[in-house]
XYZ file of C-alpha atoms in Angstrom:
113
model
C -157.865 -99.502 -144.462
C -155.554 -101.221 -146.870
C -156.551 -104.725 -145.372
C -160.296 -103.822 -145.896
C -159.824 -102.794 -149.522
C -157.777 -105.928 -150.170
C -160.557 -108.046 -148.549
C -163.163 -106.034 -151.024
C -160.942 -106.728 -153.877
C -160.655 -110.532 -153.095
C -164.396 -110.711 -152.513
C -164.817 -109.155 -155.922
C -162.708 -111.846 -157.573
C -164.249 -114.441 -155.587
C -167.705 -113.410 -156.813
C -166.438 -113.314 -160.588
C -163.282 -115.530 -160.860
C -163.086 -114.539 -164.562
C -162.622 -110.906 -163.835
C -159.500 -109.620 -165.386
C -159.726 -106.060 -164.025
C -160.819 -105.878 -160.317
C -160.275 -102.245 -160.103
C -162.800 -101.574 -163.020
C -165.128 -104.075 -161.475
C -165.228 -102.020 -158.178
C -165.781 -98.975 -160.078
C -169.398 -100.309 -160.761
C -170.072 -101.208 -157.065
C -172.016 -98.909 -154.624
C -170.454 -99.027 -151.175
C -172.104 -98.285 -147.858
C -169.602 -98.251 -144.805
C -171.622 -98.553 -141.531
C -169.332 -96.308 -139.409
C -167.354 -93.299 -140.425
C -164.212 -93.818 -138.193
C -160.836 -93.565 -139.456
C -160.452 -97.070 -140.717
C -163.735 -96.831 -142.911
C -162.938 -93.323 -144.002
C -159.325 -94.422 -144.793
C -160.865 -97.512 -146.974
C -163.202 -94.957 -148.694
C -160.205 -92.825 -149.642
C -158.407 -95.712 -151.050
C -161.281 -96.712 -153.142
C -161.753 -93.078 -154.292
C -158.185 -91.999 -155.044
C -156.393 -95.484 -155.895
C -159.099 -97.613 -157.473
C -161.181 -94.564 -158.803
C -164.411 -95.417 -157.455
C -166.719 -92.174 -157.784
C -167.441 -90.444 -154.633
C -171.204 -90.656 -155.393
C -170.965 -94.383 -154.976
C -169.355 -94.083 -151.449
C -171.584 -93.662 -148.576
C -171.065 -93.822 -144.700
C -173.119 -93.834 -141.539
C -172.338 -92.336 -138.277
C -174.111 -91.986 -135.056
C -176.606 -89.646 -136.718
C -177.219 -91.890 -139.724
C -176.120 -91.668 -143.372
C -173.499 -88.896 -143.485
C -174.729 -85.941 -145.568
C -173.908 -82.392 -146.494
C -175.597 -79.422 -147.950
C -174.198 -78.297 -151.372
C -172.397 -75.377 -149.725
C -171.163 -77.446 -146.805
C -172.809 -75.424 -144.157
C -175.282 -78.010 -143.075
C -175.208 -81.889 -142.506
C -174.702 -84.841 -140.300
C -170.848 -84.917 -140.605
C -168.769 -84.611 -137.409
C -165.507 -83.613 -138.914
C -163.754 -82.544 -142.066
C -162.888 -86.047 -143.025
C -166.565 -87.122 -142.736
C -167.660 -83.932 -144.730
C -165.232 -85.046 -147.528
C -167.318 -88.264 -148.175
C -170.783 -86.935 -147.144
C -173.572 -87.575 -149.501
C -174.553 -84.328 -151.363
C -178.006 -83.173 -150.090
C -180.235 -84.194 -147.302
C -181.465 -87.684 -147.778
C -185.216 -88.106 -148.636
C -185.298 -91.332 -146.618
C -184.905 -91.841 -143.041
C -181.178 -91.409 -142.775
C -181.100 -92.721 -139.220
C -182.235 -96.094 -140.191
C -179.663 -98.697 -141.821
C -182.452 -100.510 -143.316
C -183.841 -97.454 -145.026
C -180.480 -96.568 -146.247
C -179.799 -99.935 -147.757
C -183.342 -99.760 -149.388
C -182.835 -96.207 -150.772
C -179.179 -96.563 -151.650
C -179.063 -100.043 -152.806
C -175.527 -100.760 -151.957
C -173.864 -103.876 -153.581
C -171.194 -103.757 -150.933
C -171.907 -103.263 -147.131
C -168.830 -102.803 -144.844
C -169.526 -102.882 -140.924
């Protein structure tokens, strides 16, 4: 997870070499992690807790598509409590099982596989 976040930070610096505060720059990005395993969830956790990226800008997919949960957490496509923590709030209005539809709807600026 730490290596992935370091790579993301490096990519942000490559995109804008004049950037003085990479953490602030990352707070403006929308992230889509294709896969909700421990490595991607760990990277999402680091981005949220250490960098300060709002959870509303962190999305993940699992075998069911974009991970989402109902407001009360009783329904959703999450498979465990770790996925539930980063689940999108509310059932998506797009075809959540399609990566292309998710990209079109969420408009991520960073896609991590």
